[in-house]
PDB file of C-alpha atoms in Angstrom:
ATOM      1  CA  ASP A   1       7.999  14.202  -6.867  1.00 69.00           C
ATOM      2  CA  VAL A   2       4.539  13.283  -5.753  1.00 68.00           C
ATOM      3  CA  LYS A   3       3.917  14.259  -2.179  1.00 90.00           C
ATOM      4  CA  VAL A   4       1.157  12.825  -0.036  1.00 95.00           C
ATOM      5  CA  THR A   5       1.077  14.459   3.369  1.00 96.00           C
ATOM      6  CA  GLN A   6      -0.682  13.091   6.412  1.00 95.00           C
ATOM      7  CA  SER A   7      -0.950  15.855   8.947  1.00 89.00           C
ATOM      8  CA  SER A   8      -0.759  13.725  12.086  1.00 90.00           C
ATOM      9  CA  ARG A   9       1.893  11.031  12.439  1.00 92.00           C
ATOM     10  CA  TYR A  10       0.986   9.906  15.951  1.00 95.00           C
ATOM     11  CA  LEU A  11      -2.339  10.231  17.742  1.00 96.00           C
ATOM     12  CA  VAL A  12      -3.718   8.902  21.001  1.00 97.00           C
ATOM     13  CA  LYS A  13      -7.487   9.101  21.396  1.00 97.00           C
ATOM     14  CA  ARG A  14     -10.018   7.841  23.911  1.00 97.00           C
ATOM     15  CA  THR A  15     -12.732   5.324  23.193  1.00 98.00           C
ATOM     16  CA  GLY A  16     -15.827   7.068  21.865  1.00 97.00           C
ATOM     17  CA  GLU A  17     -14.003  10.145  20.573  1.00 97.00           C
ATOM     18  CA  LYS A  18     -14.536  11.407  17.047  1.00 97.00           C
ATOM     19  CA  VAL A  19     -11.250  11.251  15.150  1.00 97.00           C
ATOM     20  CA  PHE A  20     -10.230  13.017  11.950  1.00 97.00           C
ATOM     21  CA  LEU A  21      -7.254  11.902   9.888  1.00 97.00           C
ATOM     22  CA  GLU A  22      -6.307  14.418   7.213  1.00 97.00           C
ATOM     23  CA  CYS A  23      -4.460  13.814   3.967  1.00 97.00           C
ATOM     24  CA  VAL A  24      -3.339  16.200   1.235  1.00 97.00           C
ATOM     25  CA  GLN A  25      -1.731  15.423  -2.134  1.00 96.00           C
ATOM     26  CA  ASP A  26      -0.012  17.913  -4.405  1.00 94.00           C
ATOM     27  CA  MET A  27      -0.136  16.179  -7.797  1.00 90.00           C
ATOM     28  CA  ASP A  28      -3.717  16.880  -8.864  1.00 92.00           C
ATOM     29  CA  HIS A  29      -4.535  13.165  -8.693  1.00 91.00           C
ATOM     30  CA  GLU A  30      -8.122  12.124  -9.202  1.00 91.00           C
ATOM     31  CA  ASN A  31      -7.980   9.061  -6.963  1.00 91.00           C
ATOM     32  CA  MET A  32      -7.334   9.046  -3.245  1.00 94.00           C
ATOM     33  CA  PHE A  33      -7.360   6.115  -0.836  1.00 95.00           C
ATOM     34  CA  TRP A  34      -7.326   5.222   2.822  1.00 97.00           C
ATOM     35  CA  TYR A  35      -5.752   1.925   3.807  1.00 96.00           C
ATOM     36  CA  ARG A  36      -5.341   0.360   7.196  1.00 97.00           C
ATOM     37  CA  GLN A  37      -2.201  -1.650   7.980  1.00 95.00           C
ATOM     38  CA  ASP A  38      -2.048  -4.315  10.671  1.00 93.00           C
ATOM     39  CA  PRO A  39       0.695  -6.898  11.322  1.00 88.00           C
ATOM     40  CA  GLY A  40       0.153 -10.078   9.360  1.00 87.00           C
ATOM     41  CA  LEU A  41      -2.791  -8.623   7.448  1.00 90.00           C
ATOM     42  CA  GLY A  42      -0.990  -6.296   5.065  1.00 90.00           C
ATOM     43  CA  LEU A  43      -2.879  -3.279   3.800  1.00 93.00           C
ATOM     44  CA  ARG A  44      -6.645  -3.332   3.660  1.00 94.00           C
ATOM     45  CA  LEU A  45      -8.671  -0.743   1.762  1.00 94.00           C
ATOM     46  CA  ILE A  46     -11.119   1.267   3.860  1.00 96.00           C
ATOM     47  CA  TYR A  47     -12.475   3.791   1.336  1.00 96.00           C
ATOM     48  CA  PHE A  48     -11.428   5.429  -1.855  1.00 92.00           C
ATOM     49  CA  SER A  49     -12.518   8.468  -3.822  1.00 93.00           C
ATOM     50  CA  TYR A  50     -12.247   9.005  -7.566  1.00 89.00           C
ATOM     51  CA  ASP A  51     -13.488  12.588  -7.657  1.00 90.00           C
ATOM     52  CA  VAL A  52     -14.554  15.439  -5.408  1.00 93.00           C
ATOM     53  CA  LYS A  53     -17.534  14.440  -3.269  1.00 90.00           C
ATOM     54  CA  MET A  54     -17.412  10.907  -4.688  1.00 91.00           C
ATOM     55  CA  LYS A  55     -16.512   7.906  -2.557  1.00 93.00           C
ATOM     56  CA  GLU A  56     -16.689   4.145  -2.641  1.00 92.00           C
ATOM     57  CA  LYS A  57     -16.422   1.597   0.121  1.00 94.00           C
ATOM     58  CA  GLY A  58     -13.399  -0.596   0.229  1.00 92.00           C
ATOM     59  CA  ASP A  59     -13.026  -3.936   1.947  1.00 91.00           C
ATOM     60  CA  ILE A  60     -13.387  -2.784   5.576  1.00 96.00           C
ATOM     61  CA  PRO A  61     -15.525   0.394   5.700  1.00 97.00           C
ATOM     62  CA  GLU A  62     -17.390  -0.403   8.917  1.00 96.00           C
ATOM     63  CA  GLY A  63     -16.795   2.195  11.606  1.00 96.00           C
ATOM     64  CA  TYR A  64     -15.315   4.717   9.177  1.00 98.00           C
ATOM     65  CA  SER A  65     -16.505   7.502   6.917  1.00 97.00           C
ATOM     66  CA  VAL A  66     -14.671   9.834   4.542  1.00 97.00           C
ATOM     67  CA  SER A  67     -14.930  13.332   3.141  1.00 97.00           C
ATOM     68  CA  ARG A  68     -13.548  14.812  -0.037  1.00 97.00           C
ATOM     69  CA  GLU A  69     -14.621  18.420  -0.440  1.00 96.00           C
ATOM     70  CA  LYS A  70     -11.546  19.456  -2.432  1.00 96.00           C
ATOM     71  CA  LYS A  71      -9.562  17.470  -4.966  1.00 96.00           C
ATOM     72  CA  GLU A  72      -6.329  17.582  -3.015  1.00 96.00           C
ATOM     73  CA  ARG A  73      -7.757  16.660   0.391  1.00 97.00           C
ATOM     74  CA  PHE A  74      -9.213  13.369   1.627  1.00 97.00           C
ATOM     75  CA  SER A  75     -10.246  12.929   5.256  1.00 97.00           C
ATOM     76  CA  LEU A  76     -10.883   9.734   7.177  1.00 98.00           C
ATOM     77  CA  ILE A  77     -13.349  10.000  10.048  1.00 98.00           C
ATOM     78  CA  LEU A  78     -13.850   7.637  12.935  1.00 97.00           C
ATOM     79  CA  GLU A  79     -17.253   8.643  14.301  1.00 94.00           C
ATOM     80  CA  SER A  80     -16.749   6.873  17.627  1.00 97.00           C
ATOM     81  CA  ALA A  81     -13.280   5.435  18.030  1.00 97.00           C
ATOM     82  CA  SER A  82     -12.899   1.957  19.452  1.00 97.00           C
ATOM     83  CA  THR A  83      -9.837   0.067  20.652  1.00 97.00           C
ATOM     84  CA  ASN A  84      -9.987  -2.285  17.657  1.00 97.00           C
ATOM     85  CA  GLN A  85      -9.325   0.712  15.431  1.00 98.00           C
ATOM     86  CA  THR A  86      -5.834   1.086  16.892  1.00 98.00           C
ATOM     87  CA  SER A  87      -3.703   0.770  13.771  1.00 97.00           C
ATOM     88  CA  MET A  88      -1.499   2.426  11.185  1.00 95.00           C
ATOM     89  CA  TYR A  89      -3.508   4.380   8.611  1.00 97.00           C
ATOM     90  CA  LEU A  90      -2.037   5.073   5.197  1.00 96.00           C
ATOM     91  CA  CYS A  91      -3.336   7.641   2.758  1.00 96.00           C
ATOM     92  CA  ALA A  92      -2.498   7.355  -0.933  1.00 94.00           C
ATOM     93  CA  SER A  93      -3.268   8.909  -4.291  1.00 93.00           C
ATOM     94  CA  SER A  94      -3.037   7.988  -7.968  1.00 89.00           C
ATOM     95  CA  PRO A  95      -3.876   9.423 -11.369  1.00 85.00           C
ATOM     96  CA  GLN A  96      -7.148   8.595 -13.076  1.00 79.00           C
ATOM     97  CA  GLY A  97      -7.711   5.035 -14.291  1.00 66.00           C
ATOM     98  CA  GLY A  98      -7.199   1.564 -12.969  1.00 58.00           C
ATOM     99  CA  GLY A  99      -3.823  -0.066 -12.452  1.00 62.00           C
ATOM    100  CA  ASN A 100      -1.905   3.145 -12.002  1.00 74.00           C
ATOM    101  CA  THR A 101       0.898   3.527  -9.514  1.00 82.00           C
ATOM    102  CA  ILE A 102      -0.343   4.517  -6.087  1.00 88.00           C
ATOM    103  CA  TYR A 103       1.717   6.975  -4.034  1.00 91.00           C
ATOM    104  CA  PHE A 104       1.624   6.738  -0.267  1.00 94.00           C
ATOM    105  CA  GLY A 105       1.946   9.117   2.648  1.00 95.00           C
ATOM    106  CA  GLU A 106       4.102   8.253   5.638  1.00 93.00           C
ATOM    107  CA  GLY A 107       1.211   6.982   7.702  1.00 94.00           C
ATOM    108  CA  SER A 108      -0.659   7.946  10.857  1.00 95.00           C
ATOM    109  CA  TRP A 109      -0.285   5.800  13.929  1.00 95.00           C
ATOM    110  CA  LEU A 110      -3.543   5.871  15.878  1.00 97.00           C
ATOM    111  CA  THR A 111      -3.849   4.433  19.368  1.00 97.00           C
ATOM    112  CA  VAL A 112      -7.309   4.267  20.926  1.00 98.00           C
ATOM    113  CA  VAL A 113      -7.296   3.794  24.696  1.00 97.00           C
TER     114      VAL A 113
ATOM    115  CA  ALA B   1     -11.992 -10.968  -7.282  1.00 73.00           C
ATOM    116  CA  GLN B   2      -8.275 -10.388  -7.221  1.00 80.00           C
ATOM    117  CA  SER B   3      -6.025 -11.577  -4.404  1.00 88.00           C
ATOM    118  CA  VAL B   4      -2.330 -11.751  -3.541  1.00 92.00           C
ATOM    119  CA  THR B   5      -0.425 -14.304  -1.480  1.00 95.00           C
ATOM    120  CA  GLN B   6       3.009 -13.780  -0.036  1.00 96.00           C
ATOM    121  CA  PRO B   7       3.826 -17.161   1.501  1.00 96.00           C
ATOM    122  CA  ASP B   8       6.876 -16.034   3.465  1.00 95.00           C
ATOM    123  CA  ILE B   9       6.118 -13.910   6.513  1.00 95.00           C
ATOM    124  CA  HIS B  10       9.745 -13.449   7.530  1.00 96.00           C
ATOM    125  CA  ILE B  11      13.022 -14.075   5.704  1.00 97.00           C
ATOM    126  CA  THR B  12      16.578 -13.691   6.982  1.00 97.00           C
ATOM    127  CA  VAL B  13      19.534 -13.500   4.610  1.00 97.00           C
ATOM    128  CA  SER B  14      23.197 -12.658   5.026  1.00 97.00           C
ATOM    129  CA  GLU B  15      24.541  -9.440   3.604  1.00 97.00           C
ATOM    130  CA  GLY B  16      25.855 -10.088   0.097  1.00 97.00           C
ATOM    131  CA  ALA B  17      23.630 -13.116  -0.443  1.00 97.00           C
ATOM    132  CA  SER B  18      20.972 -13.293  -3.127  1.00 97.00           C
ATOM    133  CA  LEU B  19      17.308 -12.738  -2.345  1.00 97.00           C
ATOM    134  CA  GLU B  20      14.028 -13.955  -3.751  1.00 97.00           C
ATOM    135  CA  LEU B  21      10.670 -12.940  -2.299  1.00 98.00           C
ATOM    136  CA  ARG B  22       7.658 -14.858  -3.509  1.00 98.00           C
ATOM    137  CA  CYS B  23       4.347 -13.470  -4.671  1.00 97.00           C
ATOM    138  CA  ASN B  24       1.388 -15.321  -6.163  1.00 96.00           C
ATOM    139  CA  TYR B  25      -1.714 -13.607  -7.450  1.00 92.00           C
ATOM    140  CA  SER B  26      -5.174 -14.686  -8.378  1.00 88.00           C
ATOM    141  CA  TYR B  27      -6.858 -13.038 -11.334  1.00 79.00           C
ATOM    142  CA  GLY B  28      -8.338 -14.283 -14.590  1.00 68.00           C
ATOM    143  CA  ALA B  29      -6.596 -11.971 -17.031  1.00 74.00           C
ATOM    144  CA  THR B  30      -3.233 -10.226 -17.084  1.00 73.00           C
ATOM    145  CA  PRO B  31      -3.007  -8.063 -13.999  1.00 83.00           C
ATOM    146  CA  TYR B  32      -1.017  -4.990 -13.157  1.00 88.00           C
ATOM    147  CA  LEU B  33       1.590  -6.077 -10.587  1.00 91.00           C
ATOM    148  CA  PHE B  34       3.612  -4.027  -8.144  1.00 93.00           C
ATOM    149  CA  TRP B  35       6.250  -4.397  -5.468  1.00 97.00           C
ATOM    150  CA  TYR B  36       6.467  -1.832  -2.692  1.00 97.00           C
ATOM    151  CA  VAL B  37       8.964  -1.530   0.168  1.00 97.00           C
ATOM    152  CA  GLN B  38       8.280  -0.092   3.606  1.00 95.00           C
ATOM    153  CA  SER B  39      11.027   0.952   5.992  1.00 92.00           C
ATOM    154  CA  PRO B  40      10.140   0.944   9.710  1.00 86.00           C
ATOM    155  CA  GLY B  41       7.651   3.667  10.593  1.00 81.00           C
ATOM    156  CA  GLN B  42       7.400   4.917   7.014  1.00 84.00           C
ATOM    157  CA  GLY B  43       4.970   4.808   4.135  1.00 87.00           C
ATOM    158  CA  LEU B  44       5.344   2.558   1.104  1.00 93.00           C
ATOM    159  CA  GLN B  45       7.752   3.243  -1.735  1.00 93.00           C
ATOM    160  CA  LEU B  46       7.314   1.745  -5.200  1.00 94.00           C
ATOM    161  CA  LEU B  47      10.147  -0.603  -6.202  1.00 96.00           C
ATOM    162  CA  LEU B  48       8.855  -1.695  -9.606  1.00 95.00           C
ATOM    163  CA  LYS B  49       5.742  -2.489 -11.597  1.00 92.00           C
ATOM    164  CA  TYR B  50       4.598  -4.709 -14.446  1.00 91.00           C
ATOM    165  CA  PHE B  51       1.873  -3.708 -16.871  1.00 85.00           C
ATOM    166  CA  SER B  52       2.705  -5.558 -20.093  1.00 81.00           C
ATOM    167  CA  GLY B  53       5.573  -6.433 -22.407  1.00 84.00           C
ATOM    168  CA  ASP B  54       8.890  -7.786 -21.156  1.00 87.00           C
ATOM    169  CA  THR B  55       8.192 -10.138 -18.272  1.00 90.00           C
ATOM    170  CA  LEU B  56      11.448  -9.249 -16.495  1.00 96.00           C
ATOM    171  CA  VAL B  57      11.074  -5.848 -14.879  1.00 96.00           C
ATOM    172  CA  GLN B  58      13.889  -3.741 -13.457  1.00 96.00           C
ATOM    173  CA  GLY B  59      13.279  -1.493 -10.493  1.00 96.00           C
ATOM    174  CA  ILE B  60      15.057   0.835  -8.134  1.00 95.00           C
ATOM    175  CA  LYS B  61      17.793  -0.160  -5.652  1.00 94.00           C
ATOM    176  CA  GLY B  62      18.933  -3.059  -7.837  1.00 96.00           C
ATOM    177  CA  PHE B  63      15.713  -5.071  -7.572  1.00 97.00           C
ATOM    178  CA  GLU B  64      14.052  -6.973 -10.398  1.00 97.00           C
ATOM    179  CA  ALA B  65      10.930  -9.099 -10.702  1.00 98.00           C
ATOM    180  CA  GLU B  66       9.737 -11.659 -13.205  1.00 96.00           C
ATOM    181  CA  PHE B  67       6.124 -12.154 -14.245  1.00 94.00           C
ATOM    182  CA  LYS B  68       5.298 -15.807 -14.908  1.00 93.00           C
ATOM    183  CA  ARG B  69       1.780 -16.218 -16.175  1.00 91.00           C
ATOM    184  CA  SER B  70       1.858 -20.018 -16.034  1.00 91.00           C
ATOM    185  CA  GLN B  71       2.668 -19.915 -12.326  1.00 93.00           C
ATOM    186  CA  SER B  72       0.619 -16.786 -11.484  1.00 92.00           C
ATOM    187  CA  SER B  73       3.739 -15.434  -9.850  1.00 95.00           C
ATOM    188  CA  PHE B  74       5.656 -12.179  -9.665  1.00 96.00           C
ATOM    189  CA  ASN B  75       8.725 -12.904  -7.549  1.00 98.00           C
ATOM    190  CA  LEU B  76      11.112 -10.168  -6.466  1.00 98.00           C
ATOM    191  CA  ARG B  77      14.870 -10.748  -6.700  1.00 98.00           C
ATOM    192  CA  LYS B  78      18.112  -9.056  -5.853  1.00 98.00           C
ATOM    193  CA  PRO B  79      21.522 -10.616  -6.589  1.00 97.00           C
ATOM    194  CA  SER B  80      23.326  -9.162  -3.550  1.00 97.00           C
ATOM    195  CA  VAL B  81      21.509  -7.852  -0.496  1.00 97.00           C
ATOM    196  CA  HIS B  82      22.717  -4.824   1.458  1.00 96.00           C
ATOM    197  CA  TRP B  83      22.011  -4.168   5.158  1.00 95.00           C
ATOM    198  CA  SER B  84      19.856  -1.192   4.113  1.00 95.00           C
ATOM    199  CA  ASP B  85      17.461  -3.548   2.325  1.00 96.00           C
ATOM    200  CA  ALA B  86      16.072  -4.692   5.679  1.00 96.00           C
ATOM    201  CA  ALA B  87      12.411  -3.684   5.482  1.00 97.00           C
ATOM    202  CA  GLU B  88       8.965  -5.054   4.777  1.00 97.00           C
ATOM    203  CA  TYR B  89       8.060  -5.857   1.195  1.00 98.00           C
ATOM    204  CA  PHE B  90       4.562  -5.886  -0.231  1.00 96.00           C
ATOM    205  CA  CYS B  91       3.333  -7.340  -3.480  1.00 96.00           C
ATOM    206  CA  ALA B  92       0.170  -5.803  -4.918  1.00 93.00           C
ATOM    207  CA  VAL B  93      -2.189  -6.406  -7.824  1.00 89.00           C
ATOM    208  CA  GLY B  94      -4.487  -4.033  -9.633  1.00 83.00           C
ATOM    209  CA  ALA B  95      -6.793  -5.588 -12.116  1.00 66.00           C
ATOM    210  CA  ASP B  96     -10.529  -5.548 -11.650  1.00 57.00           C
ATOM    211  CA  PRO B  97     -12.117  -3.092 -14.081  1.00 54.00           C
ATOM    212  CA  GLY B  98     -13.206   0.024 -12.302  1.00 55.00           C
ATOM    213  CA  ARG B  99     -11.364  -0.861  -9.141  1.00 60.00           C
ATOM    214  CA  ARG B 100      -8.674   1.750  -9.014  1.00 70.00           C
ATOM    215  CA  ALA B 101      -7.330   0.542  -5.707  1.00 81.00           C
ATOM    216  CA  LEU B 102      -4.628  -2.095  -5.380  1.00 87.00           C
ATOM    217  CA  THR B 103      -4.989  -5.317  -3.437  1.00 89.00           C
ATOM    218  CA  PHE B 104      -1.980  -6.029  -1.257  1.00 92.00           C
ATOM    219  CA  GLY B 105      -0.425  -9.177   0.098  1.00 94.00           C
ATOM    220  CA  SER B 106       0.271  -9.554   3.802  1.00 94.00           C
ATOM    221  CA  GLY B 107       3.927  -8.639   3.375  1.00 95.00           C
ATOM    222  CA  THR B 108       7.336 -10.266   3.885  1.00 97.00           C
ATOM    223  CA  ARG B 109       9.677  -8.890   6.504  1.00 96.00           C
ATOM    224  CA  LEU B 110      13.328  -9.084   5.431  1.00 97.00           C
ATOM    225  CA  GLN B 111      16.085  -9.211   8.002  1.00 97.00           C
ATOM    226  CA  VAL B 112      19.716  -8.885   6.859  1.00 97.00           C
ATOM    227  CA  GLN B 113      22.478 -10.437   8.922  1.00 95.00           C
ATOM    228  CA  PRO B 114      25.976  -8.909   8.821  1.00 90.00           C
TER     229      PRO B 114
END
C-alpha cells in the first residue's frame, strides 16, 4: 500500500512564526502535492512538485513556499504564519503523468493564534 | 480550466436507504473523474475512478458511479447505506494537459440516521 506520512498531525503556532509541515511518501512517486482544506471550500491546491527541486504554484500559493530536496520528501513552509492560515493541510503523491490517482496523507491540523 | 460542482452540501439518509451524491464537472474533453471519501479527522481515500471505457464504474465499499457525458455528470450511488458510510465525499477531476493535480469539489457531508 502507498503510504504518505505527515509528521505532525496537530500544531499550534503563533502569528509571525515560521512553520514547517513535512511529508514523506514511500512509493517512489514523481508527483507530490500540498492541498489546503477548509469547510465549504473543499480542497485547494497550494503547490505541487513533479521532480526533485522542481515546483509549480497551485491555486493559492500566496503566503506559502515549498521544498523538495529528495524525491520522497516534500515540505510546506509558512514563512510568517497568520491566523488566516489556520486550516487542515493535506499532502499527497501520485505517479508520473496527468490524471493518475492521488494518494493522501492523514492531514495536519494547523492553528495559528 | 477545469472545475467541479457538488450541489449538495449536506445530505441525510436513513440506514438501508439508497444514496446518490451529485457531481458536475466542467471540461471540454473527456476528463479523468474520481470520488474520494474522508472520515472525520482523516485523509482522503479513493472510492473509484473513471478514465475511459464503461461509463458505469464500480468502487470499494459497494459504491458505483456513472459518467454521463451529455450531462457533464459523475454521480455516486450506493443501493443500501450503512451507518459507517457517514463521512464527507469529494468529487474530483483531472484533465488539463500538464496539470497533474486534481481539482476538487467543495464536498458533500453524508449523515446516516439509524
